[in-house]
PDB file of C-alpha atoms in Angstrom:
ATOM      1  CA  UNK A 256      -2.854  -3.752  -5.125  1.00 85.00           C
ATOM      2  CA  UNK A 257      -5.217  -6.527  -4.842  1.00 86.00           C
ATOM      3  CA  UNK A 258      -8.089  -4.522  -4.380  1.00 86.00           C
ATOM      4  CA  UNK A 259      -6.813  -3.523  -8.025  1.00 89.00           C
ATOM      5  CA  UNK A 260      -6.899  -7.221  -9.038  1.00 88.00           C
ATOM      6  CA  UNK A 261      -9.856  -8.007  -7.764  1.00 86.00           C
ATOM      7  CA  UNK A 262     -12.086  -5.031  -9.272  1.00 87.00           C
ATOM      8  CA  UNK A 263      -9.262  -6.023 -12.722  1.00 90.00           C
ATOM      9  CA  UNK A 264     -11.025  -9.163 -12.350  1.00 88.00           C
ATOM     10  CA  UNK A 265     -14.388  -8.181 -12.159  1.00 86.00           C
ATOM     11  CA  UNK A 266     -14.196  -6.193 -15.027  1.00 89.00           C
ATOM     12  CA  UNK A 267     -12.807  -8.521 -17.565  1.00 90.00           C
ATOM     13  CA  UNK A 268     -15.855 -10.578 -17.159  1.00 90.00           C
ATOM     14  CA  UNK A 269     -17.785  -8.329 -18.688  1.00 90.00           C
ATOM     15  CA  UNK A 270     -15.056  -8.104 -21.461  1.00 92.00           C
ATOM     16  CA  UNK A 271     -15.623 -10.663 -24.540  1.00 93.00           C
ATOM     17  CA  UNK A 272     -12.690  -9.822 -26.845  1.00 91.00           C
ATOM     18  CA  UNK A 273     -10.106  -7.155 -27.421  1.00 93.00           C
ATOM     19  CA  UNK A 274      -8.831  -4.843 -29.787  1.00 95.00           C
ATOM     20  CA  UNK A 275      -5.335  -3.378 -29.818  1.00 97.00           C
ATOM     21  CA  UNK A 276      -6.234  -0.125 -27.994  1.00 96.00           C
ATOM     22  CA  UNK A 277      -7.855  -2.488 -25.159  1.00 96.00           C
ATOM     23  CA  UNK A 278      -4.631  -4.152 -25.039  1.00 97.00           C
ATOM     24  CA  UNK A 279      -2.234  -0.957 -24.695  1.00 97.00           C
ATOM     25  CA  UNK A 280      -5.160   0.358 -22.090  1.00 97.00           C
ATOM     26  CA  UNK A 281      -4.542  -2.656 -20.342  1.00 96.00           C
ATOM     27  CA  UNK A 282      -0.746  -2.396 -20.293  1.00 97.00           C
ATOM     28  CA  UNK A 283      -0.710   1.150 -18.922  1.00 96.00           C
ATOM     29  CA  UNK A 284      -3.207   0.188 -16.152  1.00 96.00           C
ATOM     30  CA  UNK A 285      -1.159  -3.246 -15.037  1.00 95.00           C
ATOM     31  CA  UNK A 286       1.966  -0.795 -14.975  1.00 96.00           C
ATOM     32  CA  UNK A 287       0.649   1.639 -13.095  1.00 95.00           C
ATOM     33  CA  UNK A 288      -0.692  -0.523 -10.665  1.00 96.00           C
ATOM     34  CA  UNK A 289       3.081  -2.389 -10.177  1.00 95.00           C
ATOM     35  CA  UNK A 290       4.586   1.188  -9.523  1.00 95.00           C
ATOM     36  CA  UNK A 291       2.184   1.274  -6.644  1.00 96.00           C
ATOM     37  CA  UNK A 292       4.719   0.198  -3.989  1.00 96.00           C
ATOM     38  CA  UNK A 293       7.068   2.808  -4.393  1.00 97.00           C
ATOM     39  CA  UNK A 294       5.092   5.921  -3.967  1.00 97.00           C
ATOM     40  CA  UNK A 295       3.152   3.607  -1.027  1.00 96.00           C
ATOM     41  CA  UNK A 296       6.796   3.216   0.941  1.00 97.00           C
ATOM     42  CA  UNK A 297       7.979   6.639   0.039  1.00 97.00           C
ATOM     43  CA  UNK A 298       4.743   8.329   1.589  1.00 96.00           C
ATOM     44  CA  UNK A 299       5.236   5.861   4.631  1.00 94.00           C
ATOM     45  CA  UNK A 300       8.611   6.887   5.273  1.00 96.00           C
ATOM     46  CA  UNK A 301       8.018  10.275   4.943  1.00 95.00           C
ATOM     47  CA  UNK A 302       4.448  10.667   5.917  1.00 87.00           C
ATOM     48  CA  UNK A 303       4.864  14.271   7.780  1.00 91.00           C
ATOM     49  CA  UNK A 304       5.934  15.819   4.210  1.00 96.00           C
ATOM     50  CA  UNK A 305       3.603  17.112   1.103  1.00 97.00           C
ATOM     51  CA  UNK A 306       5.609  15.822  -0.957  1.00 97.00           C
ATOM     52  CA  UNK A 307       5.540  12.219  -0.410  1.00 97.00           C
ATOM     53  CA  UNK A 308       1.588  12.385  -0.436  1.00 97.00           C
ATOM     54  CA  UNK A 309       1.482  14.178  -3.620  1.00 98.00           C
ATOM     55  CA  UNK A 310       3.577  11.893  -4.739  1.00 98.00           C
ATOM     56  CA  UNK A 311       1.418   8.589  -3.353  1.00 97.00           C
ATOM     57  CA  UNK A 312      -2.016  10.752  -4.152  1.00 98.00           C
ATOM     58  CA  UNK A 313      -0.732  10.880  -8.196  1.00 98.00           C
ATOM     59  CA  UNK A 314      -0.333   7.533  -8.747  1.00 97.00           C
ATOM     60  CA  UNK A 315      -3.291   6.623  -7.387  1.00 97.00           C
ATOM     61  CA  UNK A 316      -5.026   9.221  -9.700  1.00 98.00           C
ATOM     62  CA  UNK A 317      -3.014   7.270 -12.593  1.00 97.00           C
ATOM     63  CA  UNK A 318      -4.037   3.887 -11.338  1.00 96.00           C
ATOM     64  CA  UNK A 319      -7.844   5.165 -11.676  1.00 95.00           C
ATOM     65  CA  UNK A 320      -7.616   7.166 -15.003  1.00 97.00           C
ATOM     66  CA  UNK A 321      -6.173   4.426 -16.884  1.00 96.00           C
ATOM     67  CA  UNK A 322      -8.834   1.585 -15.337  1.00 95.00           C
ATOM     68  CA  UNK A 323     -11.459   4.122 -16.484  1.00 95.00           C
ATOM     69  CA  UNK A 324      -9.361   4.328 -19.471  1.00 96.00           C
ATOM     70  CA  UNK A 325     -10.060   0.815 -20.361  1.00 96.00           C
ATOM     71  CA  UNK A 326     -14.498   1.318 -19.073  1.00 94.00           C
ATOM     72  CA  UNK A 327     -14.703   4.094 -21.747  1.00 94.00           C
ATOM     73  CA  UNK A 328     -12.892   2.132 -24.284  1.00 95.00           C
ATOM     74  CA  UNK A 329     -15.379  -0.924 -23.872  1.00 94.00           C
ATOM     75  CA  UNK A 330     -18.322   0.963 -23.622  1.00 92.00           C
ATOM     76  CA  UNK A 331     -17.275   2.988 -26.531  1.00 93.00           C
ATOM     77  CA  UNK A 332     -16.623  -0.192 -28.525  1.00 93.00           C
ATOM     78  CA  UNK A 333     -19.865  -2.774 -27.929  1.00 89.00           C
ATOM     79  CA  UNK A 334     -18.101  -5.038 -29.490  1.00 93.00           C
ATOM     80  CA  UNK A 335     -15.596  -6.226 -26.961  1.00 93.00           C
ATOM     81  CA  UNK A 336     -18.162  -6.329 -24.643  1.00 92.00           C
ATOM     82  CA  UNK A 337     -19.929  -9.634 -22.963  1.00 92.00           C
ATOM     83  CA  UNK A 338     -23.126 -10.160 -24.541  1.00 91.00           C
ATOM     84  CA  UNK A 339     -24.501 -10.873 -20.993  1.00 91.00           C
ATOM     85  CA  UNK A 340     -23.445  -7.741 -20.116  1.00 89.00           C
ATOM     86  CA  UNK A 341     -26.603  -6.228 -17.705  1.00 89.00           C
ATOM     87  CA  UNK A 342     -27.472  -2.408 -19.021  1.00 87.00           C
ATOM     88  CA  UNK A 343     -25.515   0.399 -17.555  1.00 86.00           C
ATOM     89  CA  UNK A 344     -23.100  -2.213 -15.576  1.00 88.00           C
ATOM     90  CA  UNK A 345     -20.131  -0.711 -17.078  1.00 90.00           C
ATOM     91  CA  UNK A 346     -21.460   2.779 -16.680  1.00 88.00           C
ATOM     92  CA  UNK A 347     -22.196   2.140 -12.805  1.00 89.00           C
ATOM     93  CA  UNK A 348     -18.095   0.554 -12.385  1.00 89.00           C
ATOM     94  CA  UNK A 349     -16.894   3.430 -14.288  1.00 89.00           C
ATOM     95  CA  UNK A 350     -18.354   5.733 -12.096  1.00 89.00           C
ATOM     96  CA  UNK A 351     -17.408   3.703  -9.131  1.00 89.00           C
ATOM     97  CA  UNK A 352     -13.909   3.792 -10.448  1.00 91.00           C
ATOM     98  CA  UNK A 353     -13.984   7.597 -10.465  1.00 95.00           C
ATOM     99  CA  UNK A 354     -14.270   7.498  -7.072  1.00 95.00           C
ATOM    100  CA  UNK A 355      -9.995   7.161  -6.314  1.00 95.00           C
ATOM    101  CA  UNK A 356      -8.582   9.594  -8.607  1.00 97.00           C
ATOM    102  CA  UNK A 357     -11.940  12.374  -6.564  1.00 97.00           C
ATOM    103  CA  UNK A 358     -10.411  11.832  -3.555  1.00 98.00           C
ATOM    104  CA  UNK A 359      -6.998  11.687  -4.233  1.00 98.00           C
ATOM    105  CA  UNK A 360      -7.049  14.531  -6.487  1.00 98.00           C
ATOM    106  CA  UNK A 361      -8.986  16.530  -3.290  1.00 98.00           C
ATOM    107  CA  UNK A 362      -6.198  14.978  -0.783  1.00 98.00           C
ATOM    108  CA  UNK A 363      -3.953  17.005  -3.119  1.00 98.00           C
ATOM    109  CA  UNK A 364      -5.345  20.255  -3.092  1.00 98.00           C
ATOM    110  CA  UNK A 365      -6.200  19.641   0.661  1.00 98.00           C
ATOM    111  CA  UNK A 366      -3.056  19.115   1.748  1.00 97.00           C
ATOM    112  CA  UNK A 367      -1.886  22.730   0.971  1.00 97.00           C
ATOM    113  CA  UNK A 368      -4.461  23.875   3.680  1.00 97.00           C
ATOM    114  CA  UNK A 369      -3.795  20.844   5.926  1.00 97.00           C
ATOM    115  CA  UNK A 370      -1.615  17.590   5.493  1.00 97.00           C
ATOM    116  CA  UNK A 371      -4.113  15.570   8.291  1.00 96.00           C
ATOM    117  CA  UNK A 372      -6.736  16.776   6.679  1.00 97.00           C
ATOM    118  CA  UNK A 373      -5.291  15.317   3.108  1.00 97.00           C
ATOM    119  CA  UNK A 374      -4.013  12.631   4.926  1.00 97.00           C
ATOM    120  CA  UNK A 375      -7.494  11.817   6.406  1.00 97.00           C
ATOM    121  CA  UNK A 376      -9.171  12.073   2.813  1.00 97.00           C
ATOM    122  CA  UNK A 377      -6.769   9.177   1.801  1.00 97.00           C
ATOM    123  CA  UNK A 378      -7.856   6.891   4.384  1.00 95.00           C
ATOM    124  CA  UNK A 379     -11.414   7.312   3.518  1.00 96.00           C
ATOM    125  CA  UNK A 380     -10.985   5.985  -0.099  1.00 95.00           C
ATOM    126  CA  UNK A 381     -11.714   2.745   0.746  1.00 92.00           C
ATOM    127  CA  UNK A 382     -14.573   3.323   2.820  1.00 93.00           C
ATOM    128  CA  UNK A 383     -16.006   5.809  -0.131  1.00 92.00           C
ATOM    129  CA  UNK A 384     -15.803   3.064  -2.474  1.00 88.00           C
ATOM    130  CA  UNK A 385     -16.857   0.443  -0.009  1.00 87.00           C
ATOM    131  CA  UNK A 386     -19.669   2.476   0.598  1.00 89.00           C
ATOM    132  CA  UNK A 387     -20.475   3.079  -3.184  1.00 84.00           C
ATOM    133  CA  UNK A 388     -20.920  -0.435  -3.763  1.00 77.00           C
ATOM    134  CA  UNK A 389     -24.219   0.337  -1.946  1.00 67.00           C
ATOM    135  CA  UNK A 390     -24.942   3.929  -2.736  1.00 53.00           C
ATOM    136  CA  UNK A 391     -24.593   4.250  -6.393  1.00 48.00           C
ATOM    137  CA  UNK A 392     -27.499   3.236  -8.185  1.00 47.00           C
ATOM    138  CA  UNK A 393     -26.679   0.137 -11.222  1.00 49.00           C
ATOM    139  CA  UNK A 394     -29.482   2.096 -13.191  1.00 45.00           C
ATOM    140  CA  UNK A 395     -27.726   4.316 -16.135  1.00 41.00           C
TER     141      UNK A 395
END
């Protein structure tokens, strides 16, 4: 969750005014990101079951879609975007962003074949995106 807020944060700087669709964006995103706990206990309670990581893998997919939600909406709409705004920022956190809902969409399908194996694909999200901060090129 406060990796969440932090990259939440990060964002809105670039952000210089809002629209109504920005707002609703924004409200699906902060919800989904409060729901987080549940499907986070339920999954540690019950790690040895598909279920419970489907369950925890889903939200996090719905956590990412609806931040990228909000990067398409801004970049679609220039002007609710920070006139300092360096070229192809947004493009660069958007595909950083991608990176959760990748991996937790393959933890999914993985852990038909093999739950460690899914399980082990959640545990690297945060080196992936760790990593991406370095890898993924700022250039659009």
């Amino acid at each position: 969750i406060g990796t969440y807020w932090a990259s939440h944060h990060r964002l809105f700087r670039w952000i210089a005014g809002y629209d109504h669709a920005l707002v609703w964006r924004n409200l699906l995103f902060l919800l989904a990101v409060s729901f987080i706990p549940f499907p986070t206990a339920f999954f540690s309670e019950n790690a040895g079951h598909q279920t419970s990581l489907v369950v925890y893998a889903v939200c996090l997919i719905l956590v990412g879609l609806a931040q990228v939600s909000i990067l398409r909406h801004v970049r679609n709409h220039e002007r609710l975007q920070h006139p300092a705004t360096p070229p192809g920022e947004l493009a660069w956190i958007q595909r950083r962003a991608l990176i959760v809902p990748a991996l937790s969409s393959l933890a999914i399908a993985l852990s038909f074949v093999s739950l460690p194996a899914a399980r082990l694909t959640l545990v690297a999200i945060p080196v992936a995106v760790r990593l991406s901060q370095r890898g993924l090129s700022r250039q659009t």
